[in-house]
Tab-separated table of C-alpha atoms in Angstrom:
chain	number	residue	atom	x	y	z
A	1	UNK	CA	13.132	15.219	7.467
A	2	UNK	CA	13.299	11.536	8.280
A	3	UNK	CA	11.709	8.759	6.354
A	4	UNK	CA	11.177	4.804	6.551
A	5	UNK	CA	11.858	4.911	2.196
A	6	UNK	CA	12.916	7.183	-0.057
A	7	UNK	CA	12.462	6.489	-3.702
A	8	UNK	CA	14.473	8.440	-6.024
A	9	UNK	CA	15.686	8.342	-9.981
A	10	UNK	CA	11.664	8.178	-11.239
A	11	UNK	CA	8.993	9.420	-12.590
A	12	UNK	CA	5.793	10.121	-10.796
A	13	UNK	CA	2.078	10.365	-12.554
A	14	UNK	CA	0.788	11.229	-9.321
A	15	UNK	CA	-2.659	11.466	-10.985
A	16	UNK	CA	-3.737	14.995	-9.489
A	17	UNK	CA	-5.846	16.814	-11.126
A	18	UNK	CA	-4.974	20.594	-12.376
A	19	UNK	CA	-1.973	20.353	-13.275
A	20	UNK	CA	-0.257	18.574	-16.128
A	21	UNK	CA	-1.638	15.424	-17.923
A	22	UNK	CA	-1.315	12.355	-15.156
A	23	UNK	CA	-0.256	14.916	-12.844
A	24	UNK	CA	3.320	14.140	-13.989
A	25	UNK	CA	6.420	15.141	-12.188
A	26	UNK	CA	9.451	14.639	-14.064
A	27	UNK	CA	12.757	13.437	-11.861
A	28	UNK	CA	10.769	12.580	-8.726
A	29	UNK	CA	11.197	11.696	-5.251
A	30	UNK	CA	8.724	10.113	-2.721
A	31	UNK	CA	9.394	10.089	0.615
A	32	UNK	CA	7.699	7.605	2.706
A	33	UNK	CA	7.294	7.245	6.872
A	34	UNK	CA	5.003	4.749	8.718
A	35	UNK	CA	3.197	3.537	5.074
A	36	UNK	CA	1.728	6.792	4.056
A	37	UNK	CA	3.849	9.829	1.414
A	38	UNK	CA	5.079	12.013	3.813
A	39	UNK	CA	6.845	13.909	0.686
A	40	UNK	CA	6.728	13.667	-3.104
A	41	UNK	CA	8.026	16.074	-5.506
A	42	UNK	CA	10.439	16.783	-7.808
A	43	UNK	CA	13.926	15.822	-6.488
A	44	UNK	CA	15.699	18.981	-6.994
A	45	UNK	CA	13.256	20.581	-4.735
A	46	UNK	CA	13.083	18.023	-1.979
A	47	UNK	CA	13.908	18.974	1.496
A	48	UNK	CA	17.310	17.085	3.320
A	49	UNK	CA	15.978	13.898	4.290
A	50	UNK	CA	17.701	11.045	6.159
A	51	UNK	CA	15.902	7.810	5.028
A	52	UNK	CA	16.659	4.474	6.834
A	53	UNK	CA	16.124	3.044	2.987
A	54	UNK	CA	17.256	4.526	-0.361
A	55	UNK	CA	15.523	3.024	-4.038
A	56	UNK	CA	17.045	4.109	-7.545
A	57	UNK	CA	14.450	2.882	-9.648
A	58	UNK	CA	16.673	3.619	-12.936
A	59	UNK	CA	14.139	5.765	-14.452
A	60	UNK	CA	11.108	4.047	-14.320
A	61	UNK	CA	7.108	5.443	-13.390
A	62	UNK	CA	5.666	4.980	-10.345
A	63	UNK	CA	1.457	5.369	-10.335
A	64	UNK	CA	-0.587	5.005	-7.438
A	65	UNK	CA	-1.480	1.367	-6.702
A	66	UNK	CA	-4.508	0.186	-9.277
A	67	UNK	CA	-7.975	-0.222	-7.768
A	68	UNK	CA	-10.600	-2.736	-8.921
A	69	UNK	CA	-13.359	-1.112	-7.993
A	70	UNK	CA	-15.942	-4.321	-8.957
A	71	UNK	CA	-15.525	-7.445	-8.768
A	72	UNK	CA	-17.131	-11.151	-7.825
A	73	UNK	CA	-13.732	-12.483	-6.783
A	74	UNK	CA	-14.779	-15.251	-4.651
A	75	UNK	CA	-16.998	-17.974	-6.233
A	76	UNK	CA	-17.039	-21.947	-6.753
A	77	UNK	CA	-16.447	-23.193	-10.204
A	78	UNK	CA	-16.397	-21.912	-13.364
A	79	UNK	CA	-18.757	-21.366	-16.113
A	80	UNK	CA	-16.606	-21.681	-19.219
A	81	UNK	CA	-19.183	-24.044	-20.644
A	82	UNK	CA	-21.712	-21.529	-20.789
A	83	UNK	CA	-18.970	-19.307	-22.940
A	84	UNK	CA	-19.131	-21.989	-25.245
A	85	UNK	CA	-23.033	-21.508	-25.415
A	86	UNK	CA	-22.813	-18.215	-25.773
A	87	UNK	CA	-20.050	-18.658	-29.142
A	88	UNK	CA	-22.721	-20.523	-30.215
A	89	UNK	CA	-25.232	-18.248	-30.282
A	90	UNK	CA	-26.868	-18.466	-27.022
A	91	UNK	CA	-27.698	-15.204	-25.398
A	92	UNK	CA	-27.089	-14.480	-21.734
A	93	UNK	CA	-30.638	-14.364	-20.806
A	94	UNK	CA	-31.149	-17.719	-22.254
A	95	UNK	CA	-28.811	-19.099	-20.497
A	96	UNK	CA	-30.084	-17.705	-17.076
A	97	UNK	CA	-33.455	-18.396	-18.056
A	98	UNK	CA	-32.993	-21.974	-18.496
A	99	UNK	CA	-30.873	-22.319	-15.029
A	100	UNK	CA	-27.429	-21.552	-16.091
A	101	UNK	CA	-25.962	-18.006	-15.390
A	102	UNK	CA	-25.382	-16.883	-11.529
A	103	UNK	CA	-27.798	-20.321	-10.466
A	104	UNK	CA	-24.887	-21.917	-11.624
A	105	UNK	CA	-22.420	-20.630	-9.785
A	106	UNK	CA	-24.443	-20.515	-6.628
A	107	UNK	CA	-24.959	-24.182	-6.919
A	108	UNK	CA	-20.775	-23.929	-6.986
A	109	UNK	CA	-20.424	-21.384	-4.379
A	110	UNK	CA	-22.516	-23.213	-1.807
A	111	UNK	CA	-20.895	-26.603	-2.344
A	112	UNK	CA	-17.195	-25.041	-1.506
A	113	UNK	CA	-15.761	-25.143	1.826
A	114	UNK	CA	-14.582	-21.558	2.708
A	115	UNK	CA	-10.683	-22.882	2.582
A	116	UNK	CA	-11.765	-23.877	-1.243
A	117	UNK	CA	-13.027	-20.416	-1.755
A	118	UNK	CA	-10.664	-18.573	-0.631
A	119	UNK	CA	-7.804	-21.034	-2.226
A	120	UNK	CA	-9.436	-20.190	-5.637
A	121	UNK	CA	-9.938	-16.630	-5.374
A	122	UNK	CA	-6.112	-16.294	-4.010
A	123	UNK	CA	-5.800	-17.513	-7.547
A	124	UNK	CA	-7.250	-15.185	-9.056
A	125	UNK	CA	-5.852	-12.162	-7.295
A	126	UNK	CA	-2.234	-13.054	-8.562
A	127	UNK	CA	-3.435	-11.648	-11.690
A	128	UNK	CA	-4.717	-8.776	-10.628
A	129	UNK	CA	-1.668	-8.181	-8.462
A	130	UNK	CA	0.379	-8.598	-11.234
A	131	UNK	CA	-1.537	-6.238	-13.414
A	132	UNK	CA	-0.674	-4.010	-10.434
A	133	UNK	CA	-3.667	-3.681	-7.891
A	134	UNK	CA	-3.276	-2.558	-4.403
A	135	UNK	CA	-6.823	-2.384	-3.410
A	136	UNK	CA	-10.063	-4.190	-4.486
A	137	UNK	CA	-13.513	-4.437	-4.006
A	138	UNK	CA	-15.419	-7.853	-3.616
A	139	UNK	CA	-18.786	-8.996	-3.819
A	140	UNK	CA	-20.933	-11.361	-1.942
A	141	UNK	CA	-23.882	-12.564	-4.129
A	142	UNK	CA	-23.171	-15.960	-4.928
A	143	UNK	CA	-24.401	-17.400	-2.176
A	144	UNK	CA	-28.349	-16.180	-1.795
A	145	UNK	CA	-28.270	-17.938	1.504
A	146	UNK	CA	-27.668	-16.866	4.799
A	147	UNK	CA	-24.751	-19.146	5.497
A	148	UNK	CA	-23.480	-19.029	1.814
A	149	UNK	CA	-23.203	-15.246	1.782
A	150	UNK	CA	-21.775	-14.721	5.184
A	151	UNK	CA	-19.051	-17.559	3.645
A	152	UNK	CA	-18.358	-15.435	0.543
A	153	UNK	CA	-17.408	-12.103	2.921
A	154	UNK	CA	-15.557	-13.969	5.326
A	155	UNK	CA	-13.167	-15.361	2.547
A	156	UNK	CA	-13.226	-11.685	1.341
A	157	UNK	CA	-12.139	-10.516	4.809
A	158	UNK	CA	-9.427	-13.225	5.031
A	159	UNK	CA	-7.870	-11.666	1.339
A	160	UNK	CA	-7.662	-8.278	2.958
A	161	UNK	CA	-5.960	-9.931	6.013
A	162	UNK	CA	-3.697	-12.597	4.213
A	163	UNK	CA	-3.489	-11.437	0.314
A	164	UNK	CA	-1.485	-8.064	-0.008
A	165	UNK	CA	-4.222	-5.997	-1.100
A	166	UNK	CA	-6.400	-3.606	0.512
A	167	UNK	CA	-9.909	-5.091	0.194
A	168	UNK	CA	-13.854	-3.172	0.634
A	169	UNK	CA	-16.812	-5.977	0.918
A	170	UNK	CA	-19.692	-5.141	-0.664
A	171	UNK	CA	-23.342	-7.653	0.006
A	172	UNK	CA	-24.819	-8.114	-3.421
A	173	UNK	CA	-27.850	-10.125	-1.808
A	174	UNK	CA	-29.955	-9.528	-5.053
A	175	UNK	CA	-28.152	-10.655	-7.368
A	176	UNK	CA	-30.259	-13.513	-8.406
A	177	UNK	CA	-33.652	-15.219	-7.269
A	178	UNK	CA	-32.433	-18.616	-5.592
A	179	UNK	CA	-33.519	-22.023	-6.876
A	180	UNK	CA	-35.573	-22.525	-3.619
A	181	UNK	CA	-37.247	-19.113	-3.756
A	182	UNK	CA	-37.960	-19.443	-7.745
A	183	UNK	CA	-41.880	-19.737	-7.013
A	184	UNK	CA	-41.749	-16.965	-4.362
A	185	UNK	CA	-39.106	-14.429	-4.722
A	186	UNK	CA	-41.006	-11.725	-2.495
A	187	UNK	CA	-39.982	-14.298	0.504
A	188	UNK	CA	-36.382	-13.954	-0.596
A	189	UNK	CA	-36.141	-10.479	-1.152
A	190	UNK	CA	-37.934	-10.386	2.922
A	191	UNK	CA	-34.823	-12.784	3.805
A	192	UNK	CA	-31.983	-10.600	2.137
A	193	UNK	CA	-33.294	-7.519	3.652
A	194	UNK	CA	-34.420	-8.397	6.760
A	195	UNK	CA	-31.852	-11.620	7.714
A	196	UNK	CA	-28.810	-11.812	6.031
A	197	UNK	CA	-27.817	-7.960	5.438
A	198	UNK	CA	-28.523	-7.414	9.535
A	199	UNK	CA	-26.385	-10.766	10.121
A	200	UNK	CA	-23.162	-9.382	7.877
A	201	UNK	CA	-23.467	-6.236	8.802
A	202	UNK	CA	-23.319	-6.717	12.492
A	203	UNK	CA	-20.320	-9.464	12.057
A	204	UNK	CA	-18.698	-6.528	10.842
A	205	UNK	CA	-18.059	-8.221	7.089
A	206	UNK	CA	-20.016	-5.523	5.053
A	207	UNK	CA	-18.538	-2.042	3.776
A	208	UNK	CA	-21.481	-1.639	1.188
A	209	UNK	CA	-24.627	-2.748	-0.380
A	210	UNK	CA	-25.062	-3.656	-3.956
A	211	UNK	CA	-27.796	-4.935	-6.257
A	212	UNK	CA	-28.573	-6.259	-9.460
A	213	UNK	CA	-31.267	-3.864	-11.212
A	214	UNK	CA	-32.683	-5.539	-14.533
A	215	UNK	CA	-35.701	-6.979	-15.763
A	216	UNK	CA	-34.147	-10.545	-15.484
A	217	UNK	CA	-32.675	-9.899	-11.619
A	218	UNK	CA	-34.422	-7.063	-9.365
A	219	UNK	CA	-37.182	-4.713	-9.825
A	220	UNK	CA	-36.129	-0.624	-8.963
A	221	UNK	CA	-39.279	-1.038	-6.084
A	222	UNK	CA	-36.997	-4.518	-4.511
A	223	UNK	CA	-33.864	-2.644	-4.752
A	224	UNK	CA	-35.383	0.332	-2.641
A	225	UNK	CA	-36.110	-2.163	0.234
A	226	UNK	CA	-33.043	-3.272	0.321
A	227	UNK	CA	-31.098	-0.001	0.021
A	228	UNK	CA	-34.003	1.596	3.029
A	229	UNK	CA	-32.129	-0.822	5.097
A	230	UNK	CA	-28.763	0.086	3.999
A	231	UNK	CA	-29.351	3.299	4.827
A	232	UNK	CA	-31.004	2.443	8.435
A	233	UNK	CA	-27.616	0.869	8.848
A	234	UNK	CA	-25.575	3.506	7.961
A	235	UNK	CA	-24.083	1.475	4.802
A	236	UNK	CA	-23.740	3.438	1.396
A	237	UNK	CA	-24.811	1.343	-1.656
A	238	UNK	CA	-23.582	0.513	-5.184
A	239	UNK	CA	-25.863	-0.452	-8.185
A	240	UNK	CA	-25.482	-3.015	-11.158
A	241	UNK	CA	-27.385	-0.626	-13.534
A	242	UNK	CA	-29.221	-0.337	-16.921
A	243	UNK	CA	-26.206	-3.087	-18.250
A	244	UNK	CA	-28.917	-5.058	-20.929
A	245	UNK	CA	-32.109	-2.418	-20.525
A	246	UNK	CA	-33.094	1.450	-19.490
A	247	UNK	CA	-34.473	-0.134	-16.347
A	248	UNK	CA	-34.369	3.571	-14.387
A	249	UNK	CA	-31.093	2.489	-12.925
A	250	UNK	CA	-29.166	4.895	-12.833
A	251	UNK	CA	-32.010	7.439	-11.949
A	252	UNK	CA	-31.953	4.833	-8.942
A	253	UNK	CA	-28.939	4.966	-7.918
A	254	UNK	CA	-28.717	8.955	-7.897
A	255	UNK	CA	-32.115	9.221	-5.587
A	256	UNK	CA	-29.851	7.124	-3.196
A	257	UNK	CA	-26.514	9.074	-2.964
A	258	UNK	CA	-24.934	5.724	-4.042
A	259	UNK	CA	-21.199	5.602	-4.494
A	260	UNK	CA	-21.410	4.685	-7.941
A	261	UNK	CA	-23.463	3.065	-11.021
A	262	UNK	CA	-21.905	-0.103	-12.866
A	263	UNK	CA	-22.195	-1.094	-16.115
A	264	UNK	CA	-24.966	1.425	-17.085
A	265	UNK	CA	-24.722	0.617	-21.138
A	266	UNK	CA	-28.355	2.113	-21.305
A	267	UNK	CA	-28.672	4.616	-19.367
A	268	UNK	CA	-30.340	7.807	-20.711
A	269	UNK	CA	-29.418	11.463	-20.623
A	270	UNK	CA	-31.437	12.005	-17.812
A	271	UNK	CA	-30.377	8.803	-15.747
A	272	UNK	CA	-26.701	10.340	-16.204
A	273	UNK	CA	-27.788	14.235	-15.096
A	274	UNK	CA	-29.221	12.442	-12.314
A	275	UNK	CA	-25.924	10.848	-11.563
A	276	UNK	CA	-24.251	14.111	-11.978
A	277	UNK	CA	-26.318	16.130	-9.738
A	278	UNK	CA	-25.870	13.533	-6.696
A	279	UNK	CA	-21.941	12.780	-7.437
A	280	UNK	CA	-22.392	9.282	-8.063
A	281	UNK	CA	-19.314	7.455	-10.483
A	282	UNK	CA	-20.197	5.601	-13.211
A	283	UNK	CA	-18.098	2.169	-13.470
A	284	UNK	CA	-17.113	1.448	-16.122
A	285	UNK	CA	-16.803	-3.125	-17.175
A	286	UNK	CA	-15.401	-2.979	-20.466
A	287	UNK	CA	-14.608	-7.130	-19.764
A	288	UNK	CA	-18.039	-7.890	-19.641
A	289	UNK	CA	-18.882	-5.857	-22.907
A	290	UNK	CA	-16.681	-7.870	-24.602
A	291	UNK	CA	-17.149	-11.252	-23.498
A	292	UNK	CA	-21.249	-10.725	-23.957
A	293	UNK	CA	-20.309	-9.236	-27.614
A	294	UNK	CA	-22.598	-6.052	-26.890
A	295	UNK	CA	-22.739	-3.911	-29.154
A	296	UNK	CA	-23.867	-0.735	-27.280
A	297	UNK	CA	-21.398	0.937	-25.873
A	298	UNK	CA	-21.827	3.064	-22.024
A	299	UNK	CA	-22.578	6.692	-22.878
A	300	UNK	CA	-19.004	7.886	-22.470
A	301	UNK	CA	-20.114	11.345	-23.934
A	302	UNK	CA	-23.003	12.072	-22.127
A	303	UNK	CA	-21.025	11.482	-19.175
A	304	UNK	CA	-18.144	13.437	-20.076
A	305	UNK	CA	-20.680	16.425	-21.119
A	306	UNK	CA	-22.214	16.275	-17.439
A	307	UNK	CA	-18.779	15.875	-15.404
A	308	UNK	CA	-20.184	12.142	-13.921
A	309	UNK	CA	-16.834	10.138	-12.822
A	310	UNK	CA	-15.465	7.606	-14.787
A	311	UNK	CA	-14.029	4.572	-12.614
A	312	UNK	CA	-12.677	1.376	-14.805
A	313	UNK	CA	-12.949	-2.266	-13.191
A	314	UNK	CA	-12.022	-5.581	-14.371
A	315	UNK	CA	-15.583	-6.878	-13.055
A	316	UNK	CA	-13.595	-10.395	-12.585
A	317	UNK	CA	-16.049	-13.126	-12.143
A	318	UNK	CA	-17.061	-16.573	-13.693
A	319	UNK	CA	-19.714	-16.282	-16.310
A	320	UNK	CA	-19.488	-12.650	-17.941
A	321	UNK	CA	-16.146	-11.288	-17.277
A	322	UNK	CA	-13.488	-13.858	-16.304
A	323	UNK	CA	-10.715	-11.166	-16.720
A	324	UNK	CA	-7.985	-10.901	-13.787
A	325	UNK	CA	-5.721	-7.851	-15.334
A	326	UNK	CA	-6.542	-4.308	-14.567
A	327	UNK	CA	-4.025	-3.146	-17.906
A	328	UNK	CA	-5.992	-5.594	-19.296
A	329	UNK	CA	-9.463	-3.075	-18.267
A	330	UNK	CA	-7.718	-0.281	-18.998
A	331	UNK	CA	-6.464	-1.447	-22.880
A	332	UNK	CA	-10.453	-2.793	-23.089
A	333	UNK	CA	-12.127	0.914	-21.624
A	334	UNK	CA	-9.822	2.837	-24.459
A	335	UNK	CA	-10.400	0.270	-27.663
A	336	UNK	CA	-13.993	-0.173	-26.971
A	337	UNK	CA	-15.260	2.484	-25.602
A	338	UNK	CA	-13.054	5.603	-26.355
A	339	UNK	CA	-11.296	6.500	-23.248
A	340	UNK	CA	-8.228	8.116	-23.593
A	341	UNK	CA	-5.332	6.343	-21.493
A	342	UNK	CA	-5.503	9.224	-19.521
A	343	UNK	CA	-8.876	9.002	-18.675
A	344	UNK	CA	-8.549	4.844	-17.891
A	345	UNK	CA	-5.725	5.541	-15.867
A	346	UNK	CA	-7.286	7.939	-13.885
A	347	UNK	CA	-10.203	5.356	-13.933
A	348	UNK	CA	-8.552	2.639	-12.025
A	349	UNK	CA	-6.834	5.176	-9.602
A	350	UNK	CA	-8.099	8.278	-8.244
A	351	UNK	CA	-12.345	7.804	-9.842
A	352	UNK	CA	-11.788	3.944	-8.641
A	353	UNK	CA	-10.930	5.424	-4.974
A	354	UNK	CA	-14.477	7.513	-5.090
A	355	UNK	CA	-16.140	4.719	-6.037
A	356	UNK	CA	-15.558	2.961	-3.058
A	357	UNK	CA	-15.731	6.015	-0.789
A	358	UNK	CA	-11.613	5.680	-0.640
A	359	UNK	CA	-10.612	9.192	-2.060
A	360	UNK	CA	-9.102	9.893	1.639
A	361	UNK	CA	-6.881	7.168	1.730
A	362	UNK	CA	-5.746	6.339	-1.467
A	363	UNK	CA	-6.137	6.832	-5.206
A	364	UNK	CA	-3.496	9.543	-5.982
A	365	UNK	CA	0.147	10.073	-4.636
A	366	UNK	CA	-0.099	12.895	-2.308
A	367	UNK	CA	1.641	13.592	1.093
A	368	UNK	CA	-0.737	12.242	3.909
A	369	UNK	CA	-2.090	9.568	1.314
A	370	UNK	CA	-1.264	5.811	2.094
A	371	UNK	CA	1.893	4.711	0.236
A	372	UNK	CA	0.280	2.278	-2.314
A	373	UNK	CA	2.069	2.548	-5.066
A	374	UNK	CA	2.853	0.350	-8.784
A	375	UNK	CA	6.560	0.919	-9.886
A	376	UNK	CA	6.331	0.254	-13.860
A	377	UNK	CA	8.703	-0.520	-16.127
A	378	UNK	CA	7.614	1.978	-18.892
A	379	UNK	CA	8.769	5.143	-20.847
A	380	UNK	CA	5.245	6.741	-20.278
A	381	UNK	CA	1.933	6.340	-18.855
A	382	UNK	CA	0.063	5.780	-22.185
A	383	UNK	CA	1.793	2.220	-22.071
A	384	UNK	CA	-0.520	1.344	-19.446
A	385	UNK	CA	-3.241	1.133	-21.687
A	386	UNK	CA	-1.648	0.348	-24.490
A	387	UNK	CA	-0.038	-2.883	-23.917
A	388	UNK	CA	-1.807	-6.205	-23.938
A	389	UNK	CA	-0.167	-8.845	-22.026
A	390	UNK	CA	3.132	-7.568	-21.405
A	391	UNK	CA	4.784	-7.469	-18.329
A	392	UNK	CA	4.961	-3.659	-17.437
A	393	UNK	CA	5.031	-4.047	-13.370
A	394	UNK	CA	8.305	-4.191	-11.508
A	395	UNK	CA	6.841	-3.746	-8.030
A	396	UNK	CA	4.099	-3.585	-5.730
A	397	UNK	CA	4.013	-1.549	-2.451
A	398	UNK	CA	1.149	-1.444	-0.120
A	399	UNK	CA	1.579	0.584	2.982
A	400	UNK	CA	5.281	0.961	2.316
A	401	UNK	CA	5.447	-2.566	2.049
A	402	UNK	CA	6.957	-4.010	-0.772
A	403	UNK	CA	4.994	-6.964	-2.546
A	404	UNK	CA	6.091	-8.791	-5.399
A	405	UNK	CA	9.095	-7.983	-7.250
A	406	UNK	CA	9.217	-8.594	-10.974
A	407	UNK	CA	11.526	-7.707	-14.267
């Protein structure tokens, strides 16, 4: 058998499921040929294999690359002034209510050239990177113009050509009611449905369609308009979902086959049987739980008791969740919210890859998959969760390609 890489002297959490916990093999090899795993197993048991490149990795775990399945990477400015508010006392909706909140940063947004965008969200990415993502999702949303949102996924594109990382757009048109439309926000809802989602869609910058479905962004009867004409465009959708109320949400986002629900802090028993019957993923933000201070937690056992997917994201963005470290998600989704590391890890791996309609491609190490892969310095997979702010990561590989190389 011939191979580009062979990797040897590891351990593997392959995260497979049916087998043993993280789908660990013990003394592993992975074989890999033209960037996908064209073997992985334990080394005893590997075939003879001539490999143009030979790794010893001295012991340590490989993973599958980390996904960050949600986030509002690219955006102008920052709203660290409002997280003084909010210390303060201020409450979110306040703050968005008065003009602050994602008016803020679409006043930013617009203002930045697309070189200034994509500059700052580079930024932001070495974090993630370093926490040891491969792949990540990115929203539109901060524009709420035509030529403001088509700006945002453009820069988006540009990451997935120029930053290392595999990257899915996703148009999050209703996000917020625009300054200009304030007075009239059926007008904007017409323009986000009918001009701008047509527009990105046929430049070829949109993967999926998400909205913002609370009391203080977008009625469940706006959403629907806007996710008709996903679906007339063959585009599956996403939902922000029951994060501050039980605004049917999730109920929502199961009568439309959507790849996943995010945030969904209220959503009832039924919302989450609804999300079990159509296979839609729950995504988990457990950055923007804490940096709101909620105090109600997502229902982690209703959806364990149905079988709903759990995905884990860093939600990275300016005002609720400025956090740019997936280990960082994955130490949050355990402490506050009970997963076990287990369960995160599998979060921001193999349930982050069905959130984005990615299972295919990537998520777990399996022969066929694409060879994204995190090399850790650890002596178990628990320390992936478990750590806060140490560096764990000793490389990076995307395709077969290496990226950064660290202690």
């Amino acid at each position: 058998m011939k191979a580009d890489r062979l990797l040897i002297d590891c351990h593997a959490a392959t995260m497979t499921e049916g087998g043993a916990p993280y789908g660990v093999v013990e003394d592993a090899a992975v074989a890999i040929a033209d960037g996908r795993i064209a073997w992985i197993g334990p080394r005893a048991g590997m075939p003879a294999m001539e490999a143009a490149r030979t790794d010893r990795l001295d012991g340590r775990w490989i993973t599958p690359g980390l996904i960050d399945c949600h986030t509002h990477l690219v955006f102008g400015g920052d709203r660290s002034g409002e997280f003084e508010q909010r210390l303060g006392g201020a409450t979110y909706e306040e703050i968005a209510r008065a003009g602050g909140g994602i008016v803020s940063s679409v006043k930013a947004t617009r203002a930045a050239s697309e070189e200034a965008l994509f500059a700052s969200a580079m930024s932001r990415l070495e974090g993630l990177k370093a926490s040891g993502v491969t792949t990540v999702e990115i929203k539109s949303g901060y524009g709420l113009d035509r030529d403001s949102e088509l700006k945002m996924l453009r820069v988006a594109r540009r990451i997935g050509r120029e930053g290392g990382v595999r990257v899915r757009t996703s148009y999050l048109g209703l996000h917020a009611v625009p300054p200009e439309h304030r007075d009239d926000r059926r007008a904007y809802v017409d323009k986000a449905v009918d001009d701008i989602l047509p527009e990105a869609h046929a430049q070829g910058l949109v993967d999926a369609v998400d909205a913002y479905c609370e009391p203080i962004a977008f009625s469940t009867e706006e959403v629907s308009r806007l996710f008709d004409k996903a679906r007339a465009l063959g585009l599956p959708v996403k939902l922000h979902a029951d994060q501050l109320s039980d605004g049917g949400g999730a109920a929502l986002a199961a009568r439309y086959r959507a790849l996943s629900a995010d945030h969904i802090e209220h959503a009832t028993e039924a919302g989450v049987a609804a999300m079990a019957a159509a296979g839609v993923a729950a995504v988990l933000l457990p950055g923007a739980y804490l940096m709101l201070r909620e105090t109600r937690t997502p229902p982690i056992d209703l959806l364990r008791r149905h079988g709903v997917r759990m995905a884990v994201a860093t939600d990275c963005n300016p005002g609720t969740s400025p956090v740019a470290s997936m280990t960082a998600a994955l130490n949050l989704a355990c402490v506050q919210f009970g997963l076990t590391p287990e369960e995160a890890l599998a979060g921001a791996t193999r349930e982050a890859a069905r959130a984005l309609g990615l299972s295919e491609q990537v998520g777990t190490l399996e022969v066929g998959k694409a060879a994204d892969l995190a090399i850790w310095t650890i002596a178990r997979p628990a320390e992936l969760a478990y750590w806060l702010g140490k560096p764990l990561l000793f490389r990076r590989i995307t395709a077969g390609v290496d990226g950064e190389a660290r202690a």
